[in-house]
């Protein structure tokens, strides 16, 4: 069946038939892929923070006929500031042309949802959902979006623990059966320079080793406020708690690890490494490390040396380097050199795009044409898992096998999501949280 030559409405109908043939879909009748009488693609935003605001703007700047119709955030103040920022944006433009973004936003009070369950209601109102909360919630949000037959843009990482990864992988199978497009915000896959380097990766022969860096000063801290429950505090200061964030090796360094997986066309089979905290010692620094160094080993025996550090006044570098039998790919410099160091390919950075915009341009173009084109989920899940494997290795100080880690049953999520429920990690009587100690901490 050639989807390309069918109208969008036919695609909707056809997708229902295809999906219905594969799995029981009690809710599919009347599914709202494109629920309006016109061709408007309705968007719901779940997680109205920094990235969510950016992703919503990029979706609204896409060339398709899109409308933001629903928003959900755990906190009313975060939702309100996102709404204000999106609707207050007079200057939004694309390619030098002003875009009337405001006319593409139709989110009255009754379609603004807060609390832990708001996502379900927002998802129900849309054709496409943007999932941009802290990553701990991604598995349940993604599962729900696919259950409700929605196309998805979701940020990386897609989970913070192996149980979450498995949930996402299970939902990915159903997303494929239903032909739902899924883009994951590992934006280097949508960046011109990386795409051009990838096309030419054979110039370096077989990749025998690689390096990846995310070294910089670190990120924000949201200090505890006197009137917060423990759950609210951890949700506001989410970067420092693994059930929400996964540690910075997972939350940020995933980008670089993912590039190596992509170019290798493989995921590691085991990892060992070291890490700790030198400067993250305050009460508001939760449990995460401030540095990790991991040796990831692939099935062919090649090693990825991965380092990430959040320590001010140290060397900054966010980059990837692949070494092969015939040369090297320097991703940051967008060039390929032979073994003598001679440049054999240099990408002209004048042609660089905004990959955050391209993610949405390509996703919405495919949806508008009725194409099933994007299934980023497995790669997003396996690259997230690679970073989790690295964390398990640095926390325990042991060699950890991929299969054992993935099947470990490690589940960091709270049993109950409620403002008065206790999160899984609690402070001691002095207000400090337990931190992993290599050699003592078990990887599960
Ligand atoms: N691809 C990239 O380059 C990139 C850049 C920045 C952030 N991100 C990713 O985007 C995600 C969000 O990061 P951010 O910087 O926007 O964080 P943020 O704190 O600014 O925003 C997160 C928002 O989600 C809300 N939220 C938390 N739990 C929720 C729940 N259960 N239901 C609904 N809303 C909930 C928070 O209140 C907050 O408004 C993270 O996964 C991060 O890794 C990706």
CSV table of C-alpha atoms and ligand atoms in Angstrom, one decimal:
chain,number,residue,atom,x,y,z
A,1,UNK,CA,0.0,0.0,0.0
A,2,UNK,CA,1.5,3.3,-1.0
A,3,UNK,CA,0.6,5.8,1.7
A,4,UNK,CA,2.3,8.7,-0.2
A,5,UNK,CA,-0.4,8.9,-2.8
A,6,UNK,CA,-3.3,8.9,-0.5
A,7,UNK,CA,-5.0,11.8,1.1
A,8,UNK,CA,-4.6,12.5,4.8
A,9,UNK,CA,-8.1,11.4,5.5
A,10,UNK,CA,-7.6,8.2,3.6
A,11,UNK,CA,-4.5,7.6,5.6
A,12,UNK,CA,-6.5,8.1,8.8
A,13,UNK,CA,-9.0,5.5,7.7
A,14,UNK,CA,-6.4,3.2,6.3
A,15,UNK,CA,-4.3,3.3,9.4
A,16,UNK,CA,-7.3,2.4,11.5
A,17,UNK,CA,-7.8,-0.7,9.3
A,18,UNK,CA,-4.2,-1.7,9.4
A,19,UNK,CA,-3.9,-1.2,13.1
A,20,UNK,CA,-7.2,-2.9,13.8
A,21,UNK,CA,-6.0,-6.0,12.0
A,22,UNK,CA,-3.0,-6.3,14.3
A,23,UNK,CA,-4.2,-5.6,17.8
A,24,UNK,CA,-7.4,-5.1,19.7
A,25,UNK,CA,-8.2,-1.4,19.6
A,26,UNK,CA,-11.4,-0.9,21.5
A,27,UNK,CA,-10.9,2.9,21.5
A,28,UNK,CA,-9.9,3.2,17.9
A,29,UNK,CA,-13.4,3.8,16.4
A,30,UNK,CA,-13.6,7.5,15.8
A,31,UNK,CA,-9.9,7.9,16.7
A,32,UNK,CA,-8.9,11.5,16.4
A,33,UNK,CA,-5.8,11.4,14.1
A,34,UNK,CA,-7.3,14.5,12.5
A,35,UNK,CA,-10.4,15.0,14.3
A,36,UNK,CA,-11.7,18.3,12.9
A,37,UNK,CA,-13.6,18.8,9.7
A,38,UNK,CA,-10.6,20.6,8.2
A,39,UNK,CA,-7.0,19.7,7.8
A,40,UNK,CA,-5.8,21.3,11.1
A,41,UNK,CA,-3.3,19.2,13.0
A,42,UNK,CA,-4.0,19.5,16.7
A,43,UNK,CA,-1.2,19.6,19.1
A,44,UNK,CA,-1.1,19.0,22.9
A,45,UNK,CA,1.9,20.0,25.0
A,46,UNK,CA,2.7,17.9,28.0
A,47,UNK,CA,5.5,19.5,30.2
A,48,UNK,CA,5.4,23.2,29.8
A,49,UNK,CA,9.0,24.1,30.8
A,50,UNK,CA,11.9,25.4,28.9
A,51,UNK,CA,12.1,22.7,26.3
A,52,UNK,CA,8.4,22.3,26.1
A,53,UNK,CA,8.0,26.0,25.3
A,54,UNK,CA,10.7,25.7,22.6
A,55,UNK,CA,9.2,22.5,21.1
A,56,UNK,CA,5.7,24.0,21.0
A,57,UNK,CA,7.1,27.1,19.2
A,58,UNK,CA,8.9,24.9,16.7
A,59,UNK,CA,5.8,22.9,16.1
A,60,UNK,CA,3.8,26.1,15.6
A,61,UNK,CA,6.4,27.5,13.2
A,62,UNK,CA,6.2,24.4,11.0
A,63,UNK,CA,4.7,25.0,7.6
A,64,UNK,CA,1.7,22.8,8.2
A,65,UNK,CA,-1.7,23.9,9.4
A,66,UNK,CA,-1.1,23.3,13.1
A,67,UNK,CA,-2.9,24.4,16.2
A,68,UNK,CA,-1.9,24.1,19.9
A,69,UNK,CA,-5.2,23.0,21.5
A,70,UNK,CA,-4.2,21.7,24.9
A,71,UNK,CA,-1.5,22.0,27.5
A,72,UNK,CA,-0.6,20.0,30.6
A,73,UNK,CA,1.9,20.6,33.4
A,74,UNK,CA,2.2,19.3,36.9
A,75,UNK,CA,2.4,22.9,38.1
A,76,UNK,CA,-0.1,25.7,37.3
A,77,UNK,CA,2.6,28.4,37.4
A,78,UNK,CA,4.8,26.6,34.9
A,79,UNK,CA,1.8,26.2,32.5
A,80,UNK,CA,0.9,29.8,32.9
A,81,UNK,CA,4.4,31.1,32.1
A,82,UNK,CA,4.7,28.9,29.1
A,83,UNK,CA,1.3,30.0,27.8
A,84,UNK,CA,2.3,33.6,28.3
A,85,UNK,CA,5.5,33.2,26.6
A,86,UNK,CA,4.0,31.4,23.6
A,87,UNK,CA,1.1,33.9,23.2
A,88,UNK,CA,3.2,36.9,23.9
A,89,UNK,CA,5.7,36.2,21.2
A,90,UNK,CA,5.2,39.0,18.7
A,91,UNK,CA,8.5,38.4,17.0
A,92,UNK,CA,8.3,34.8,16.0
A,93,UNK,CA,9.6,34.3,12.5
A,94,UNK,CA,10.9,31.7,10.2
A,95,UNK,CA,13.3,32.2,7.4
A,96,UNK,CA,12.9,36.0,7.8
A,97,UNK,CA,9.1,35.8,7.5
A,98,UNK,CA,6.9,36.7,10.4
A,99,UNK,CA,4.5,34.0,11.5
A,100,UNK,CA,1.3,34.7,13.3
A,101,UNK,CA,1.9,32.2,16.1
A,102,UNK,CA,-0.9,33.6,18.3
A,103,UNK,CA,-3.5,32.6,15.7
A,104,UNK,CA,-2.2,29.0,16.0
A,105,UNK,CA,-2.9,28.9,19.7
A,106,UNK,CA,-6.3,28.0,21.0
A,107,UNK,CA,-5.9,26.8,24.6
A,108,UNK,CA,-8.7,28.3,26.8
A,109,UNK,CA,-8.7,27.6,30.5
A,110,UNK,CA,-10.7,24.4,30.1
A,111,UNK,CA,-8.0,22.9,28.0
A,112,UNK,CA,-5.2,23.7,30.4
A,113,UNK,CA,-4.6,20.7,32.7
A,114,UNK,CA,-2.5,20.5,35.9
A,115,UNK,CA,-1.4,17.9,38.3
A,116,UNK,CA,-0.2,14.3,37.7
A,117,UNK,CA,-3.1,13.2,35.5
A,118,UNK,CA,-3.6,16.2,33.3
A,119,UNK,CA,-1.6,14.6,30.5
A,120,UNK,CA,-4.3,12.0,29.8
A,121,UNK,CA,-6.9,14.8,29.2
A,122,UNK,CA,-4.5,16.9,27.1
A,123,UNK,CA,-3.5,13.9,24.9
A,124,UNK,CA,-7.1,13.1,24.3
A,125,UNK,CA,-7.6,16.4,22.5
A,126,UNK,CA,-4.8,16.2,20.0
A,127,UNK,CA,-3.5,14.5,16.9
A,128,UNK,CA,0.1,15.0,17.9
A,129,UNK,CA,1.6,15.2,21.4
A,130,UNK,CA,4.8,16.8,22.5
A,131,UNK,CA,6.2,15.0,25.6
A,132,UNK,CA,8.7,17.3,27.3
A,133,UNK,CA,8.5,16.6,31.1
A,134,UNK,CA,11.5,15.4,33.1
A,135,UNK,CA,12.3,12.0,31.6
A,136,UNK,CA,11.1,9.9,34.6
A,137,UNK,CA,7.5,10.4,33.4
A,138,UNK,CA,8.2,9.7,29.7
A,139,UNK,CA,7.4,6.0,29.7
A,140,UNK,CA,3.9,6.4,31.1
A,141,UNK,CA,3.2,9.5,29.0
A,142,UNK,CA,4.4,7.8,25.8
A,143,UNK,CA,2.5,4.6,26.6
A,144,UNK,CA,-0.7,6.7,27.0
A,145,UNK,CA,-0.1,8.7,23.8
A,146,UNK,CA,0.3,5.5,21.8
A,147,UNK,CA,-2.7,3.9,23.6
A,148,UNK,CA,-4.7,7.0,22.4
A,149,UNK,CA,-3.4,6.6,18.8
A,150,UNK,CA,-1.4,9.9,18.7
A,151,UNK,CA,1.7,10.8,16.8
A,152,UNK,CA,4.5,11.8,19.1
A,153,UNK,CA,7.4,14.2,19.5
A,154,UNK,CA,9.2,13.2,22.7
A,155,UNK,CA,12.3,14.6,24.3
A,156,UNK,CA,15.3,12.5,25.3
A,157,UNK,CA,16.1,10.6,27.4
A,158,UNK,CA,13.0,8.4,27.1
A,159,UNK,CA,13.3,6.8,30.6
A,160,UNK,CA,15.6,6.9,33.6
A,161,UNK,CA,15.6,3.1,34.5
A,162,UNK,CA,15.4,-0.2,32.7
A,163,UNK,CA,11.8,-0.9,33.6
A,164,UNK,CA,10.9,2.4,32.0
A,165,UNK,CA,13.0,1.5,28.9
A,166,UNK,CA,11.1,-1.7,28.5
A,167,UNK,CA,7.8,0.1,28.8
A,168,UNK,CA,8.8,2.4,26.0
A,169,UNK,CA,10.0,-0.5,23.9
A,170,UNK,CA,6.7,-2.3,24.3
A,171,UNK,CA,4.8,0.9,23.4
A,172,UNK,CA,7.1,1.2,20.4
A,173,UNK,CA,5.9,-2.1,19.0
A,174,UNK,CA,2.3,-0.9,19.2
A,175,UNK,CA,3.2,2.5,17.7
A,176,UNK,CA,4.7,0.7,14.7
A,177,UNK,CA,1.6,-1.5,14.3
A,178,UNK,CA,-0.6,1.6,14.4
A,179,UNK,CA,1.8,3.5,12.0
A,180,UNK,CA,2.2,6.4,14.4
A,181,UNK,CA,5.1,8.7,13.7
A,182,UNK,CA,7.5,9.2,16.6
A,183,UNK,CA,10.4,11.6,16.7
A,184,UNK,CA,12.8,11.6,19.6
A,185,UNK,CA,14.6,14.8,20.5
A,186,UNK,CA,18.1,13.5,19.8
A,187,UNK,CA,18.5,16.3,17.4
A,188,UNK,CA,21.9,15.5,16.0
A,189,UNK,CA,20.0,13.0,13.8
A,190,UNK,CA,18.2,16.1,12.3
A,191,UNK,CA,21.3,18.3,12.0
A,192,UNK,CA,22.8,18.8,8.6
A,193,UNK,CA,26.5,18.5,9.6
A,194,UNK,CA,25.9,15.2,11.4
A,195,UNK,CA,23.8,13.8,8.5
A,196,UNK,CA,26.5,14.6,6.0
A,197,UNK,CA,29.3,13.1,8.2
A,198,UNK,CA,27.1,10.0,8.7
A,199,UNK,CA,26.7,9.6,4.9
A,200,UNK,CA,30.5,9.6,4.6
A,201,UNK,CA,31.4,7.5,7.6
A,202,UNK,CA,32.9,4.8,5.4
A,203,UNK,CA,35.8,7.2,4.6
A,204,UNK,CA,37.3,6.2,8.0
A,205,UNK,CA,36.9,2.4,7.4
A,206,UNK,CA,35.9,0.3,10.4
A,207,UNK,CA,35.4,2.2,13.6
A,208,UNK,CA,37.9,0.9,16.1
A,209,UNK,CA,37.4,3.4,19.0
A,210,UNK,CA,35.5,6.5,19.9
A,211,UNK,CA,35.3,9.3,22.4
A,212,UNK,CA,32.4,11.4,23.6
A,213,UNK,CA,32.4,14.4,25.9
A,214,UNK,CA,29.8,16.5,27.8
A,215,UNK,CA,32.0,18.5,30.0
A,216,UNK,CA,30.8,21.9,31.3
A,217,UNK,CA,29.8,23.9,34.3
A,218,UNK,CA,26.6,22.1,35.2
A,219,UNK,CA,23.0,23.3,35.5
A,220,UNK,CA,20.4,25.1,37.6
A,221,UNK,CA,19.4,24.3,41.2
A,222,UNK,CA,15.9,24.9,42.6
A,223,UNK,CA,16.3,25.3,46.3
A,224,UNK,CA,13.8,23.8,48.7
A,225,UNK,CA,11.0,26.2,49.8
A,226,UNK,CA,9.5,26.0,53.3
A,227,UNK,CA,6.0,25.1,52.2
A,228,UNK,CA,6.8,22.3,49.8
A,229,UNK,CA,6.0,18.6,50.3
A,230,UNK,CA,9.0,16.3,49.5
A,231,UNK,CA,7.3,15.3,46.3
A,232,UNK,CA,6.9,18.9,45.1
A,233,UNK,CA,10.5,19.8,46.1
A,234,UNK,CA,11.9,16.9,44.1
A,235,UNK,CA,9.7,17.7,41.1
A,236,UNK,CA,10.8,21.3,41.2
A,237,UNK,CA,14.5,20.3,41.6
A,238,UNK,CA,14.2,17.3,39.4
A,239,UNK,CA,17.7,17.4,37.9
A,240,UNK,CA,19.1,16.0,41.1
A,241,UNK,CA,16.9,12.9,41.6
A,242,UNK,CA,17.4,9.8,39.5
A,243,UNK,CA,13.8,8.7,39.3
A,244,UNK,CA,13.1,12.0,37.5
A,245,UNK,CA,16.4,12.8,35.7
A,246,UNK,CA,18.6,9.7,35.5
A,247,UNK,CA,21.8,11.7,36.4
A,248,UNK,CA,23.5,14.0,34.0
A,249,UNK,CA,25.1,11.1,32.1
A,250,UNK,CA,21.6,10.2,31.1
A,251,UNK,CA,20.0,13.6,30.9
A,252,UNK,CA,22.7,15.3,28.8
A,253,UNK,CA,25.5,13.1,27.8
A,254,UNK,CA,23.1,10.8,26.1
A,255,UNK,CA,23.4,13.1,23.0
A,256,UNK,CA,27.1,12.2,22.5
A,257,UNK,CA,26.7,8.5,23.4
A,258,UNK,CA,23.9,8.3,21.0
A,259,UNK,CA,26.0,9.7,18.2
A,260,UNK,CA,28.6,7.0,18.7
A,261,UNK,CA,25.8,4.3,18.7
A,262,UNK,CA,24.4,5.8,15.6
A,263,UNK,CA,27.7,5.8,13.6
A,264,UNK,CA,28.6,2.4,15.0
A,265,UNK,CA,25.2,1.0,14.1
A,266,UNK,CA,25.3,-0.8,17.4
A,267,UNK,CA,24.8,-0.6,21.1
A,268,UNK,CA,27.4,-1.6,23.7
A,269,UNK,CA,27.4,-5.1,25.3
A,270,UNK,CA,29.0,-4.0,28.5
A,271,UNK,CA,30.4,-1.1,30.5
A,272,UNK,CA,32.7,-0.2,33.4
A,273,UNK,CA,33.6,3.1,34.7
A,274,UNK,CA,34.2,5.5,37.6
A,275,UNK,CA,32.6,8.6,38.9
A,276,UNK,CA,31.6,10.6,41.9
A,277,UNK,CA,30.9,14.1,43.2
A,278,UNK,CA,33.5,16.7,44.0
A,279,UNK,CA,31.5,19.9,44.0
A,280,UNK,CA,27.9,18.7,44.3
A,281,UNK,CA,27.8,18.4,48.0
A,282,UNK,CA,24.9,20.6,49.1
A,283,UNK,CA,21.5,19.6,50.4
A,284,UNK,CA,20.0,20.7,47.1
A,285,UNK,CA,22.3,18.5,45.1
A,286,UNK,CA,20.2,15.4,45.7
A,287,UNK,CA,21.9,12.2,44.7
A,288,UNK,CA,23.5,12.7,41.3
A,289,UNK,CA,27.3,12.6,40.5
A,290,UNK,CA,29.1,15.5,39.0
A,291,UNK,CA,31.5,13.4,36.9
A,292,UNK,CA,31.4,10.0,35.1
A,293,UNK,CA,34.0,8.3,32.9
A,294,UNK,CA,32.8,5.1,31.3
A,295,UNK,CA,34.4,2.5,28.9
A,296,UNK,CA,31.6,1.1,26.8
A,297,UNK,CA,32.5,-2.0,24.9
A,298,UNK,CA,30.7,-3.0,21.7
A,299,UNK,CA,30.4,-6.6,20.4
A,300,UNK,CA,33.3,-6.1,18.0
A,301,UNK,CA,35.6,-5.3,20.9
A,302,UNK,CA,35.8,-1.5,20.1
A,303,UNK,CA,35.6,0.9,23.0
A,304,UNK,CA,33.8,4.1,23.5
A,305,UNK,CA,35.5,6.3,26.1
A,306,UNK,CA,32.8,8.5,27.4
A,307,UNK,CA,33.2,11.4,29.9
A,308,UNK,CA,30.8,13.9,31.3
A,309,UNK,CA,31.5,16.4,34.0
A,310,UNK,CA,29.6,19.2,35.6
A,311,UNK,CA,32.3,21.1,37.4
A,312,UNK,CA,32.9,24.9,37.0
A,313,UNK,CA,36.3,26.1,35.9
A,314,UNK,CA,37.2,22.8,34.2
A,315,UNK,CA,37.8,22.1,30.6
A,316,UNK,CA,34.5,22.5,28.6
A,317,UNK,CA,33.9,20.3,25.6
A,318,UNK,CA,30.7,18.8,24.2
A,319,UNK,CA,31.7,16.7,21.2
A,320,UNK,CA,32.3,13.3,19.6
A,321,UNK,CA,35.3,11.7,17.9
A,322,UNK,CA,35.3,8.4,16.0
A,323,UNK,CA,38.6,6.7,15.0
A,324,UNK,CA,38.6,4.1,12.2
A,325,UNK,CA,41.1,2.0,10.3
A,326,UNK,CA,41.5,4.8,7.7
A,327,UNK,CA,40.9,8.0,9.6
A,328,UNK,CA,38.8,10.0,12.0
A,329,UNK,CA,35.5,11.8,12.2
A,330,UNK,CA,35.6,15.0,14.2
A,331,UNK,CA,31.9,15.7,14.8
A,332,UNK,CA,32.1,19.1,16.4
A,333,UNK,CA,34.5,20.4,13.7
A,334,UNK,CA,32.3,18.6,11.1
A,335,UNK,CA,35.3,17.1,9.3
A,336,UNK,CA,36.8,13.8,8.4
A,337,UNK,CA,40.6,13.3,8.2
A,338,UNK,CA,42.7,10.4,6.9
A,339,UNK,CA,45.4,8.7,9.0
A,340,UNK,CA,47.9,11.4,8.2
A,341,UNK,CA,45.6,14.1,9.4
A,342,UNK,CA,44.7,15.4,5.9
A,343,UNK,CA,41.2,16.7,5.7
A,344,UNK,CA,39.2,14.5,3.3
A,345,UNK,CA,35.9,16.1,4.0
A,346,UNK,CA,34.9,19.4,5.6
A,347,UNK,CA,31.2,20.2,6.1
A,348,UNK,CA,30.6,23.9,5.3
A,349,UNK,CA,28.9,25.2,8.5
A,350,UNK,CA,27.3,28.0,6.6
A,351,UNK,CA,24.8,25.2,5.6
A,352,UNK,CA,24.0,24.3,9.2
A,353,UNK,CA,20.3,24.2,10.2
A,354,UNK,CA,18.5,24.5,13.4
A,355,UNK,CA,17.9,20.8,14.2
A,356,UNK,CA,15.2,21.5,16.8
A,357,UNK,CA,13.2,23.2,14.0
A,358,UNK,CA,13.9,20.4,11.5
A,359,UNK,CA,12.6,17.8,13.9
A,360,UNK,CA,9.2,19.4,13.8
A,361,UNK,CA,9.3,20.4,10.1
A,362,UNK,CA,9.9,16.8,9.1
A,363,UNK,CA,7.5,15.3,11.5
A,364,UNK,CA,4.6,17.6,10.7
A,365,UNK,CA,5.3,17.4,6.9
A,366,UNK,CA,5.1,13.6,7.1
A,367,UNK,CA,1.9,13.7,9.2
A,368,UNK,CA,0.3,16.2,6.8
A,369,UNK,CA,1.1,14.0,3.8
A,370,UNK,CA,-0.3,10.9,5.6
A,371,UNK,CA,3.2,9.3,5.6
A,372,UNK,CA,4.4,6.9,8.2
A,373,UNK,CA,8.1,7.9,8.2
A,374,UNK,CA,9.5,8.2,11.8
A,375,UNK,CA,10.0,5.5,14.3
A,376,UNK,CA,12.8,6.9,16.5
A,377,UNK,CA,11.6,5.1,19.6
A,378,UNK,CA,13.9,2.1,19.6
A,379,UNK,CA,17.0,4.1,19.1
A,380,UNK,CA,15.9,6.6,21.6
A,381,UNK,CA,15.2,3.8,24.1
A,382,UNK,CA,18.5,1.9,23.4
A,383,UNK,CA,20.6,5.1,23.6
A,384,UNK,CA,18.8,6.1,26.8
A,385,UNK,CA,19.6,2.5,28.1
A,386,UNK,CA,23.3,2.9,27.1
A,387,UNK,CA,23.5,6.0,29.3
A,388,UNK,CA,21.7,4.2,32.2
A,389,UNK,CA,24.1,1.3,31.8
A,390,UNK,CA,26.9,3.8,32.2
A,391,UNK,CA,25.4,5.1,35.4
A,392,UNK,CA,25.0,1.6,36.8
A,393,UNK,CA,28.7,1.0,36.1
A,394,UNK,CA,29.9,4.2,37.7
A,395,UNK,CA,27.6,3.9,40.7
A,396,UNK,CA,28.6,0.3,41.4
A,397,UNK,CA,32.2,0.3,40.1
A,398,UNK,CA,31.5,-3.1,38.5
A,399,UNK,CA,31.5,-4.4,34.9
A,400,UNK,CA,27.9,-4.4,33.9
A,401,UNK,CA,26.6,-6.5,31.0
A,402,UNK,CA,23.9,-4.9,28.8
A,403,UNK,CA,21.5,-7.8,29.0
A,404,UNK,CA,21.7,-8.0,32.8
A,405,UNK,CA,21.2,-4.3,33.1
A,406,UNK,CA,18.2,-4.2,30.8
A,407,UNK,CA,16.6,-7.2,32.5
A,408,UNK,CA,17.6,-6.1,36.0
A,409,UNK,CA,14.1,-5.0,36.9
A,410,UNK,CA,15.5,-1.7,38.3
A,411,UNK,CA,12.5,0.6,38.7
A,412,UNK,CA,13.1,4.0,40.3
A,413,UNK,CA,9.6,5.3,40.0
A,414,UNK,CA,7.4,6.1,43.0
A,415,UNK,CA,4.5,3.7,43.6
A,416,UNK,CA,2.1,6.6,43.8
A,417,UNK,CA,2.2,10.0,42.1
A,418,UNK,CA,0.6,12.4,44.6
A,419,UNK,CA,1.8,15.6,46.1
A,420,UNK,CA,1.7,14.1,49.6
A,421,UNK,CA,3.2,10.7,48.6
A,422,UNK,CA,6.8,10.0,49.4
A,423,UNK,CA,9.2,9.8,46.5
A,424,UNK,CA,11.5,6.7,46.5
A,425,UNK,CA,14.6,8.6,47.8
A,426,UNK,CA,14.4,10.5,51.1
A,427,UNK,CA,16.8,12.8,52.9
A,428,UNK,CA,18.3,11.9,56.3
A,429,UNK,CA,17.6,14.0,59.3
A,430,UNK,CA,20.2,16.6,58.3
A,431,UNK,CA,18.5,17.0,54.9
A,432,UNK,CA,21.1,15.1,52.8
A,433,UNK,CA,20.3,12.3,50.4
A,434,UNK,CA,22.1,9.0,50.1
A,435,UNK,CA,24.7,9.0,47.3
A,436,UNK,CA,26.0,5.9,45.5
A,437,UNK,CA,29.4,4.6,46.7
A,438,UNK,CA,31.3,2.5,44.1
A,439,UNK,CA,32.3,-0.8,45.6
A,440,UNK,CA,29.4,-0.6,48.0
A,441,UNK,CA,26.4,0.3,45.9
A,442,UNK,CA,24.8,-2.6,44.0
A,443,UNK,CA,23.9,-1.8,40.4
A,444,UNK,CA,20.3,-2.8,41.0
B,1,LIG,N1,17.1,17.9,23.1
B,1,LIG,C1,17.7,18.8,23.8
B,1,LIG,O1,18.7,19.5,23.4
B,1,LIG,C2,17.0,19.2,25.1
B,1,LIG,C3,17.3,20.5,25.7
B,1,LIG,C4,16.7,20.7,26.9
B,1,LIG,C5,15.9,19.8,27.5
B,1,LIG,N2,15.7,18.6,26.9
B,1,LIG,C6,14.8,17.6,27.6
B,1,LIG,O2,13.5,18.1,27.8
B,1,LIG,C7,13.0,17.6,29.0
B,1,LIG,C8,12.5,18.8,29.8
B,1,LIG,O3,13.6,19.6,30.2
B,1,LIG,P1,13.4,21.1,30.5
B,1,LIG,O4,14.7,21.7,30.4
B,1,LIG,O5,12.3,21.7,29.6
B,1,LIG,O6,12.9,21.1,32.0
B,1,LIG,P2,11.9,22.1,32.7
B,1,LIG,O7,12.0,21.8,34.2
B,1,LIG,O8,12.1,23.5,32.2
B,1,LIG,O9,10.5,21.6,32.2
B,1,LIG,C9,9.8,20.4,32.6
B,1,LIG,C10,8.4,20.8,32.8
B,1,LIG,O10,7.6,19.5,33.0
B,1,LIG,C11,6.7,19.7,34.1
B,1,LIG,N3,6.4,18.5,34.6
B,1,LIG,C12,7.0,17.7,35.5
B,1,LIG,N4,6.4,16.6,35.8
B,1,LIG,C13,5.3,16.6,35.1
B,1,LIG,C14,4.2,15.7,34.9
B,1,LIG,N5,4.2,14.5,35.6
B,1,LIG,N6,3.2,16.0,34.1
B,1,LIG,C15,3.2,17.2,33.4
B,1,LIG,N7,4.2,18.1,33.5
B,1,LIG,C16,5.2,17.8,34.3
B,1,LIG,C17,7.4,20.7,35.0
B,1,LIG,O11,6.6,21.3,35.9
B,1,LIG,C18,8.1,21.6,34.0
B,1,LIG,O12,7.3,22.7,33.7
B,1,LIG,C19,14.0,16.7,29.6
B,1,LIG,O13,13.9,15.4,29.3
B,1,LIG,C20,15.3,17.3,29.0
B,1,LIG,O14,16.3,16.3,28.9
B,1,LIG,C21,16.2,18.3,25.7
